[in-house]
């Protein structure tokens, strides 16, 4: 007995001593600086270093990681002067997709947002659920959904139209216009979420006073309502254009048939589809797109800093008032439901239907119904590996990202350290780096760094995918963090310090408990988005680090197995939806449906 | 003949989710008259104003602006067809426009006789009037609270509307500015001549600016009358309590030994005939009494006349307030506390015992509404 208790008490003493040491270290006055500065340093490293390696690779004669080579302008000359790539055409295509996407997303998103927030449209709650559901549907799956519903050969609607009316689809989804439409429809949710807060926060008195002083409904909309939300619309449009310029998965899946190429697909093909890969030229090609996105990004920054002005004059304590659509209520709702049906509901249902057919021939065939594809998904060794890889990437990415982003937000909003404005700007830069280019840059970085020493060779690990994915979502998750941190009055923290708490104790007892909900929201936001991300893994995966998005892309792209990919996609969407449902049960929503 | 009032509201009802916000309100504003709707927050006064402006639809009742029926059975004109001016509590200045663009708006959209070429001169003169001519081209986001208020006022007056609706226009201003704007508003109303309906919870504003005051409680008009009448001698204890910061204390009407009636209070027993008895109806049982703080004097009254009420108390708080010295005393032997205002030079500390006296005629007595 006694011989047993002695070491145990010693262990306890040792543990206590260590804990005391840790506590003293945490309570040290320098802790705050060390913790925050290293977190911000990590963000800076993760966003900027890959770009440096991209730049290096573009002016290097060798492969990434090949040190015995020399600087050259050969890649740049080959790409831009000797016509290794048709740069003007790529640029034109990318701009076409980006601008078209923005127009589609803006017109639909804005219409829905205004009708939902500011009118008494019936059934808008259910409609909003449909609008928000693409949160669970990544772009590459939506492309597959559209193929099953509207594809010219085997699309359900296409064959139905051909059989009954004798006409084909008016729009070819494999062509530029079709691709742009699908990309644009995928942008509706984000645009909707961008404009809803602006519409909600607008003081209705601003509109009322216009009516009282003689302006009619349309005049009020034109000269008061619209100008007031214009900054939100513009920044939403810019973000959508940036997204459109980097769009990869939908363009590649739909456009490969007719050889429609954009920047992102060309860069991907140069690195992953060619043997040997065109590392140097793809890097040189990426630079010109980065120039375009950089300029847009600069403009976006200017725009969003100016919108602050508009916030200062809004009123408080008002009663939200909605416009009465009167006798148009139900007809408008009917039109909207038709749009929702055509754009979201039918494609999803058809894809689920396809996954249940042994062979899909363009129409429902009861004799062909089977669960064989689901059985294949469940039993496939490879897919099981991918599912578990995806889970690892999502959870660790969400955790890493949350820590970085909360630290960054705290640094910019709560300290007087230097470079706060620069850090805030830095947190937005990934917006200007299209996913495929970031993936390429991360790949190059890993190849270069891996050659330094075996210990830092991360090539072929999930860590690469995790880190790259986190960077992609830093801009939006840091917006959430910064937006919420300013809601917590800094007096609460300062008084804790005045009453004798160290910074670490203050963080633990005051700030983090108050910030708990936001932290949870950021974590779930990252989880849901990282797990769906294709661009980073598609550039960096190896046979050991396949994730589900890569598999879905491959099953369609390499094997053209529409039924199997439908089954995987259905399972994936099912998982996403149940994840969102679980979050909701825990009280976490990215967006509060009941706030109106 | 009776003149057509500028605003005529009859039987106005408004429910929110089956709760009555406004019940059966009648109200008239004559030409060039200024009327205040006074009441505690949540009493429905803003709702009445919004119904008149047309940004809220009443459930029942009629509203006429001039000889124009704007709300009634089967009629509900939209706000832009009612030809009124309005100032919101938070001013509702459009942040994306300059001062000029804000103010010219009613000219561009509303009803008036001006040509487009005359707009600028008109805006200039209105800005001159509210003394912000130098801010003409400032963006609205640069304005201070008082400047926003002046801009809102200019915007509501620029098209010379016959009726001006004001929703607590001064409540967001600091005290000095509020006093200034009160003078300004009265001056403007006299210079320009418009009818004004003024919503406020601040009695000073109401009695200063309005020719007539309507007192509201829980969506119903409790009392109405000229400002002077309502301030001096309201007919209900609710109004008396709300208006004029008086000392309130309870009392009981009893038969005295000589056969007359007396009121027994914590201040002493007062012959019933000596007080200012307001309520008609029963003159027995419990009553509520109101005594202005300025009618209580400090010291010992020289002669021991019966119609002067003398009592003592202990000082519980004191201090200088506005132009006078305020003392709060607790009556000896009672829980009742009274406030005393004096302009003469006194200085006491909490705990001091003092003697005071007051004329019973200054006490207004009402039947106890809760009895």
Coordinates of N, CA and C in Angstrom, one line a residue, chain B residues 179-361:
Chain B
X179 N -33.2 72.7 -25.9 CA -33.8 74.0 -25.6 C -33.8 74.9 -26.8
X180 N -32.6 75.0 -27.5 CA -32.5 75.9 -28.6 C -33.5 75.5 -29.7
X181 N -33.6 74.2 -30.0 CA -34.5 73.7 -31.1 C -35.9 74.0 -30.7
X182 N -36.2 74.0 -29.4 CA -37.6 74.3 -29.0 C -37.9 75.8 -29.4
X183 N -37.0 76.7 -29.1 CA -37.2 78.1 -29.6 C -37.4 78.1 -31.1
X184 N -36.5 77.4 -31.8 CA -36.5 77.5 -33.2 C -37.8 77.0 -33.8
X185 N -38.3 75.9 -33.3 CA -39.5 75.3 -33.8 C -40.7 76.3 -33.6
X186 N -40.7 76.9 -32.4 CA -41.8 77.8 -32.2 C -41.7 79.0 -33.1
X187 N -40.5 79.5 -33.3 CA -40.2 80.6 -34.2 C -40.7 80.3 -35.6
X188 N -40.2 79.1 -36.1 CA -40.6 78.7 -37.5 C -42.1 78.5 -37.6
X189 N -42.7 78.0 -36.6 CA -44.2 77.8 -36.8 C -44.9 79.1 -36.9
X190 N -44.4 80.1 -36.1 CA -45.0 81.4 -36.2 C -44.7 82.1 -37.5
X191 N -43.4 81.9 -38.0 CA -43.0 82.6 -39.3 C -43.7 81.9 -40.5
X192 N -43.7 80.6 -40.5 CA -44.2 79.9 -41.7 C -45.7 79.6 -41.6
X193 N -46.2 79.4 -40.5 CA -47.6 79.1 -40.3 C -47.9 77.7 -40.9
X194 N -47.7 76.7 -40.1 CA -48.2 75.3 -40.5 C -48.8 74.7 -39.3
X195 N -49.6 73.7 -39.6 CA -50.2 72.9 -38.5 C -49.3 71.8 -38.1
X196 N -49.2 71.6 -36.8 CA -48.2 70.7 -36.3 C -48.8 69.7 -35.4
X197 N -48.5 68.4 -35.6 CA -48.8 67.4 -34.6 C -47.5 66.8 -34.1
X198 N -47.4 66.9 -32.8 CA -46.1 66.7 -32.1 C -46.2 65.6 -31.1
X199 N -45.4 64.5 -31.3 CA -45.5 63.4 -30.4 C -44.3 63.5 -29.5
X200 N -44.6 63.4 -28.2 CA -43.4 63.5 -27.2 C -43.8 62.8 -25.9
X201 N -42.8 62.4 -25.2 CA -43.0 62.0 -23.8 C -42.5 63.0 -22.8
X202 N -42.0 64.1 -23.4 CA -41.4 65.2 -22.6 C -42.4 66.3 -22.4
X203 N -42.9 66.5 -21.2 CA -44.0 67.4 -21.0 C -43.5 68.9 -21.2
X204 N -42.2 69.1 -20.9 CA -41.8 70.5 -21.1 C -42.0 70.9 -22.6
X205 N -41.5 70.0 -23.5 CA -41.7 70.2 -24.9 C -43.1 70.4 -25.3
X206 N -44.0 69.5 -24.8 CA -45.4 69.5 -25.1 C -46.0 70.9 -24.7
X207 N -45.8 71.3 -23.4 CA -46.5 72.5 -23.0 C -45.8 73.7 -23.5
X208 N -44.6 73.7 -23.9 CA -43.9 74.8 -24.4 C -44.4 75.1 -25.9
X209 N -44.5 74.0 -26.6 CA -44.7 74.1 -28.1 C -46.2 74.1 -28.5
X210 N -47.0 73.4 -27.7 CA -48.3 73.1 -28.2 C -49.4 74.1 -27.7
X211 N -50.3 74.4 -28.6 CA -51.5 75.2 -28.2 C -52.4 74.3 -27.4
X212 N -52.5 73.0 -27.8 CA -53.3 72.1 -27.1 C -52.6 70.8 -26.9
X213 N -52.9 70.1 -25.8 CA -52.2 68.8 -25.5 C -53.2 67.7 -25.3
X214 N -52.9 66.5 -25.9 CA -53.7 65.4 -25.6 C -52.8 64.4 -24.8
X215 N -53.3 64.0 -23.7 CA -52.6 63.1 -22.9 C -53.1 61.6 -23.1
X216 N -52.1 60.7 -23.4 CA -52.5 59.4 -23.8 C -52.0 58.4 -22.7
X217 N -52.8 57.4 -22.5 CA -52.3 56.3 -21.7 C -52.9 55.0 -22.3
X218 N -52.0 54.0 -22.5 CA -52.4 52.7 -23.0 C -53.3 52.8 -24.2
X219 N -52.9 53.7 -25.1 CA -53.6 53.8 -26.4 C -55.0 54.5 -26.3
X220 N -55.2 55.2 -25.2 CA -56.5 55.9 -25.1 C -56.2 57.3 -24.7
X221 N -57.0 58.3 -25.2 CA -56.8 59.7 -24.8 C -57.4 59.8 -23.4
X222 N -56.6 60.2 -22.4 CA -57.1 60.3 -21.0 C -57.7 61.7 -20.8
X223 N -57.0 62.7 -21.4 CA -57.5 64.0 -21.2 C -57.0 64.9 -22.3
X224 N -57.7 66.0 -22.6 CA -57.3 66.9 -23.6 C -57.7 68.3 -23.2
X225 N -56.9 69.3 -23.7 CA -57.3 70.6 -23.4 C -56.2 71.6 -23.8
X226 N -56.4 72.9 -23.6 CA -55.4 73.8 -23.9 C -54.2 73.6 -23.0
X227 N -53.0 73.9 -23.4 CA -51.8 73.6 -22.6 C -51.9 74.2 -21.2
X228 N -52.4 75.5 -21.2 CA -52.5 76.2 -19.9 C -53.4 75.5 -19.0
X229 N -54.6 75.1 -19.5 CA -55.6 74.5 -18.7 C -55.1 73.2 -18.1
X230 N -54.6 72.4 -19.0 CA -54.1 71.0 -18.7 C -53.0 71.1 -17.7
X231 N -52.2 72.1 -17.8 CA -51.0 72.1 -16.9 C -51.5 72.6 -15.5
X232 N -52.4 73.6 -15.5 CA -52.7 74.2 -14.2 C -53.6 73.3 -13.4
X233 N -54.7 72.7 -14.1 CA -55.7 72.1 -13.3 C -56.3 70.9 -14.1
X234 N -55.5 69.8 -14.3 CA -56.1 68.7 -15.0 C -57.2 68.0 -14.3
X235 N -58.0 67.3 -15.0 CA -59.2 66.7 -14.3 C -59.0 65.3 -13.8
X236 N -57.9 64.7 -14.1 CA -57.6 63.3 -13.6 C -56.3 63.3 -12.8
X237 N -56.3 62.4 -11.8 CA -55.0 62.3 -11.0 C -53.9 61.7 -11.9
X238 N -54.2 60.9 -12.9 CA -53.2 60.4 -13.8 C -52.5 61.6 -14.5
X239 N -53.2 62.5 -15.0 CA -52.6 63.7 -15.7 C -51.8 64.5 -14.7
X240 N -52.4 64.7 -13.5 CA -51.8 65.5 -12.5 C -50.4 64.9 -12.1
X241 N -50.4 63.6 -12.0 CA -49.2 62.9 -11.7 C -48.1 63.0 -12.8
X242 N -48.6 62.9 -14.0 CA -47.7 62.9 -15.2 C -47.2 64.3 -15.5
X243 N -48.0 65.3 -15.1 CA -47.7 66.7 -15.5 C -47.2 67.5 -14.3
X244 N -46.1 68.0 -14.4 CA -45.7 69.1 -13.4 C -45.0 68.7 -12.2
X245 N -44.5 67.5 -12.0 CA -43.6 67.0 -10.9 C -44.2 67.5 -9.6
X246 N -45.3 67.1 -9.2 CA -45.8 67.5 -7.9 C -45.6 66.5 -6.8
X247 N -45.6 66.9 -5.5 CA -45.6 66.0 -4.4 C -46.9 65.3 -4.3
X248 N -46.9 64.0 -4.3 CA -48.2 63.3 -4.1 C -48.2 62.6 -2.8
X249 N -49.4 62.8 -2.1 CA -49.5 62.0 -0.9 C -51.0 61.7 -0.7
X250 N -51.3 60.7 0.1 CA -52.6 60.2 0.3 C -53.4 61.0 1.4
X251 N -54.7 60.8 1.4 CA -55.4 61.4 2.5 C -56.8 60.8 2.6
X252 N -57.5 61.0 3.7 CA -58.8 60.5 3.9 C -59.8 61.6 4.3
X253 N -60.9 61.6 3.7 CA -61.9 62.6 4.0 C -62.8 62.1 5.2
X254 N -62.8 63.0 6.2 CA -63.6 62.6 7.4 C -64.5 63.7 7.9
X255 N -65.4 63.4 8.8 CA -66.3 64.4 9.4 C -65.5 65.0 10.6
X256 N -65.4 66.3 10.7 CA -64.7 66.8 11.8 C -65.7 67.0 13.0
X257 N -65.2 67.3 14.2 CA -66.1 67.5 15.3 C -67.2 68.5 15.1
X258 N -66.8 69.6 14.4 CA -67.8 70.7 14.3 C -68.8 70.5 13.2
X259 N -68.8 69.3 12.5 CA -69.7 69.0 11.5 C -69.2 69.2 10.1
X260 N -68.1 70.0 9.9 CA -67.6 70.1 8.6 C -66.7 68.9 8.2
X261 N -66.2 69.0 7.0 CA -65.4 67.9 6.5 C -63.9 68.3 6.6
X262 N -63.1 67.3 6.9 CA -61.6 67.6 6.9 C -60.9 66.5 6.1
X263 N -59.7 66.8 5.6 CA -58.9 65.7 5.0 C -57.7 65.5 6.0
X264 N -57.7 64.2 6.4 CA -56.6 63.8 7.3 C -55.4 63.3 6.4
X265 N -54.2 64.0 6.5 CA -53.1 63.6 5.8 C -51.9 63.5 6.7
X266 N -50.7 63.0 6.1 CA -49.5 62.9 6.9 C -49.0 64.3 7.2
X267 N -49.5 65.3 6.5 CA -49.0 66.7 6.7 C -49.8 67.4 7.8
X268 N -50.9 66.8 8.1 CA -51.8 67.3 9.1 C -53.2 67.3 8.7
X269 N -54.1 67.7 9.5 CA -55.5 67.7 9.1 C -55.9 69.1 8.5
X270 N -56.6 69.0 7.3 CA -56.8 70.2 6.6 C -58.3 70.3 6.4
X271 N -58.9 71.5 6.7 CA -60.3 71.7 6.4 C -60.6 71.5 4.9
X272 N -61.6 70.7 4.6 CA -61.9 70.4 3.2 C -62.1 71.6 2.4
X273 N -62.7 72.6 2.9 CA -63.1 73.8 2.1 C -61.8 74.6 1.7
X274 N -60.7 74.3 2.4 CA -59.5 75.1 2.2 C -58.7 74.7 1.0
X275 N -58.9 73.4 0.6 CA -58.0 72.8 -0.5 C -58.7 73.1 -1.8
X276 N -57.9 72.9 -2.9 CA -58.5 73.0 -4.3 C -59.0 71.6 -4.7
X277 N -60.3 71.3 -4.4 CA -60.8 70.0 -4.7 C -61.2 69.9 -6.2
X278 N -60.6 69.0 -6.9 CA -60.8 69.0 -8.4 C -61.9 68.0 -8.8
X279 N -61.8 66.8 -8.3 CA -62.8 65.8 -8.8 C -64.2 66.2 -8.5
X280 N -65.1 66.0 -9.4 CA -66.5 66.0 -9.0 C -66.9 64.6 -8.5
X281 N -68.1 64.3 -8.3 CA -68.5 63.0 -7.8 C -68.2 63.0 -6.3
X282 N -68.0 61.8 -5.8 CA -67.9 61.6 -4.4 C -66.8 62.4 -3.7
X283 N -67.2 63.0 -2.6 CA -66.2 63.8 -1.8 C -66.0 63.1 -0.4
X284 N -65.8 61.8 -0.5 CA -65.5 61.1 0.8 C -64.5 60.0 0.5
X285 N -64.1 59.3 1.6 CA -63.2 58.2 1.4 C -61.8 58.7 1.1
X286 N -61.0 57.8 0.5 CA -59.6 58.2 0.3 C -59.4 59.1 -0.9
X287 N -58.5 60.0 -0.8 CA -58.2 60.9 -1.9 C -56.7 61.0 -2.1
X288 N -56.3 61.5 -3.3 CA -54.8 61.8 -3.5 C -54.6 63.3 -3.6
X289 N -53.6 63.8 -3.0 CA -53.3 65.2 -2.9 C -52.0 65.5 -3.6
X290 N -52.0 66.6 -4.3 CA -50.8 67.1 -5.0 C -50.4 68.5 -4.6
X291 N -49.1 68.6 -4.2 CA -48.6 69.9 -3.7 C -47.3 70.3 -4.5
X292 N -47.3 71.5 -5.1 CA -46.1 71.9 -5.9 C -45.0 72.1 -5.0
X293 N -43.8 71.6 -5.3 CA -42.6 71.8 -4.5 C -42.3 73.3 -4.2
X294 N -42.6 74.1 -5.1 CA -42.3 75.6 -4.9 C -43.3 76.2 -3.9
X295 N -44.4 75.6 -3.6 CA -45.3 76.2 -2.7 C -45.0 75.9 -1.2
X296 N -44.0 75.1 -1.0 CA -43.6 74.8 0.4 C -42.5 75.8 0.8
X297 N -42.7 76.4 1.9 CA -41.7 77.4 2.4 C -41.0 76.8 3.6
X298 N -39.8 77.3 3.8 CA -39.0 76.8 4.9 C -39.1 77.8 6.0
X299 N -39.2 77.3 7.3 CA -39.2 78.2 8.4 C -40.5 78.1 9.2
X300 N -40.6 78.9 10.2 CA -41.7 78.8 11.1 C -42.7 80.0 10.7
X301 N -43.9 79.6 10.4 CA -44.9 80.7 10.1 C -45.2 81.5 11.3
X302 N -45.1 82.8 11.1 CA -45.2 83.7 12.3 C -46.5 83.5 13.1
X303 N -47.6 83.8 12.4 CA -48.9 83.6 13.1 C -49.3 82.2 13.0
X304 N -50.1 81.7 13.9 CA -50.5 80.3 13.9 C -51.9 80.2 13.3
X305 N -52.0 80.8 12.1 CA -53.3 80.8 11.5 C -53.7 79.4 11.0
X306 N -55.0 79.2 11.1 CA -55.5 77.9 10.8 C -55.3 77.5 9.3
X307 N -55.3 78.4 8.4 CA -55.3 78.0 7.0 C -53.8 77.9 6.5
X308 N -52.9 77.8 7.4 CA -51.5 77.5 6.9 C -51.1 76.2 7.6
X309 N -50.6 75.4 6.7 CA -50.3 74.0 7.2 C -48.8 74.0 7.6
X310 N -48.6 73.6 8.8 CA -47.2 73.6 9.3 C -46.8 72.2 9.7
X311 N -45.6 71.8 9.3 CA -45.1 70.5 9.7 C -43.6 70.4 9.6
X312 N -43.0 69.3 10.2 CA -41.6 69.2 10.2 C -41.1 68.0 9.6
X313 N -39.8 67.9 9.3 CA -39.3 66.7 8.7 C -37.8 66.7 8.8
X314 N -37.2 65.6 8.4 CA -35.7 65.4 8.4 C -35.2 65.4 6.9
X315 N -34.2 66.2 6.7 CA -33.6 66.2 5.3 C -33.0 64.9 4.9
X316 N -33.4 64.3 3.8 CA -32.8 63.0 3.4 C -31.9 63.3 2.2
X317 N -32.1 64.3 1.4 CA -31.2 64.6 0.2 C -31.4 66.1 -0.1
X318 N -30.4 66.7 -0.6 CA -30.5 68.1 -1.0 C -29.4 68.4 -2.1
X319 N -29.7 69.4 -2.8 CA -28.7 69.8 -3.9 C -29.3 70.9 -4.8
X320 N -28.3 71.5 -5.6 CA -28.8 72.5 -6.5 C -29.2 71.9 -7.8
X321 N -30.4 72.4 -8.2 CA -31.0 71.8 -9.4 C -31.5 73.0 -10.2
X322 N -31.0 73.1 -11.5 CA -31.4 74.2 -12.3 C -31.1 75.5 -11.6
X323 N -32.0 76.4 -11.4 CA -31.8 77.7 -10.8 C -32.1 77.7 -9.3
X324 N -32.4 76.5 -8.7 CA -33.0 76.6 -7.4 C -32.3 75.5 -6.5
X325 N -32.7 75.6 -5.2 CA -32.2 74.6 -4.3 C -33.3 73.6 -4.0
X326 N -33.0 72.3 -4.1 CA -34.0 71.3 -3.9 C -33.7 70.5 -2.6
X327 N -34.7 70.4 -1.8 CA -34.5 69.6 -0.5 C -35.6 68.5 -0.5
X328 N -35.2 67.3 -0.1 CA -36.2 66.2 0.0 C -36.2 65.9 1.5
X329 N -37.4 66.0 2.1 CA -37.5 65.7 3.5 C -38.5 64.5 3.7
X330 N -38.2 63.8 4.9 CA -39.2 62.8 5.3 C -39.9 63.4 6.5
X331 N -41.2 63.3 6.4 CA -42.1 63.9 7.4 C -41.9 63.2 8.8
X332 N -41.8 64.0 9.8 CA -41.6 63.4 11.2 C -42.7 62.4 11.5
X333 N -42.3 61.2 11.8 CA -43.2 60.2 12.2 C -43.9 59.5 11.1
X334 N -43.6 59.8 9.8 CA -44.2 59.1 8.7 C -43.2 58.6 7.6
X335 N -43.7 57.8 6.7 CA -42.9 57.3 5.6 C -42.9 58.3 4.4
X336 N -43.9 59.2 4.4 CA -44.0 60.1 3.3 C -42.8 61.1 3.1
X337 N -42.4 61.2 1.9 CA -41.3 62.2 1.6 C -41.9 63.3 0.7
X338 N -41.4 64.5 0.9 CA -41.8 65.6 0.1 C -40.6 66.3 -0.5
X339 N -40.7 66.9 -1.7 CA -39.7 67.7 -2.3 C -40.0 69.2 -2.2
X340 N -39.0 70.0 -1.8 CA -39.2 71.4 -1.6 C -38.3 72.1 -2.6
X341 N -38.8 73.1 -3.3 CA -37.9 74.0 -4.1 C -37.9 75.4 -3.5
X342 N -36.7 75.9 -3.5 CA -36.6 77.3 -3.0 C -35.6 78.0 -3.8
X343 N -35.8 79.3 -4.0 CA -34.8 80.1 -4.7 C -34.0 80.9 -3.7
X344 N -34.4 81.0 -2.4 CA -33.6 81.7 -1.4 C -32.5 80.9 -0.9
X345 N -31.6 81.5 -0.3 CA -30.3 80.9 0.0 C -30.4 80.0 1.3
X346 N -30.4 78.8 1.1 CA -30.4 77.9 2.2 C -29.3 76.9 2.1
X347 N -28.9 76.2 3.2 CA -28.0 75.2 3.1 C -28.2 74.2 4.2
X348 N -28.5 73.0 3.9 CA -28.8 71.9 4.9 C -27.9 70.7 4.6
X349 N -27.8 69.9 5.6 CA -27.1 68.6 5.4 C -28.2 67.5 5.7
X350 N -28.0 66.4 5.0 CA -28.9 65.2 5.3 C -28.9 65.0 6.8
X351 N -30.1 64.8 7.4 CA -30.2 64.5 8.8 C -30.7 65.7 9.6
X352 N -30.6 66.9 9.0 CA -31.0 68.1 9.7 C -32.6 68.1 9.8
X353 N -33.0 68.6 11.0 CA -34.5 68.7 11.2 C -34.9 70.1 10.8
X354 N -36.0 70.2 9.9 CA -36.4 71.5 9.6 C -37.9 71.6 9.7
X355 N -38.4 72.9 9.8 CA -39.8 73.1 9.9 C -40.2 73.8 8.6
X356 N -41.4 73.4 8.1 CA -41.8 74.0 6.8 C -43.3 74.3 6.9
X357 N -43.8 75.2 6.0 CA -45.2 75.4 5.9 C -45.7 75.6 4.5
X358 N -47.0 75.4 4.3 CA -47.5 75.5 2.9 C -49.0 76.0 3.0
X359 N -49.5 76.7 2.0 CA -50.9 77.1 2.0 C -51.7 76.0 1.5
X360 N -52.8 75.6 2.2 CA -53.6 74.5 1.8 C -54.2 74.8 0.4
X361 N -54.5 76.0 0.1 CA -55.1 76.3 -1.2 C -54.2 75.8 -2.4

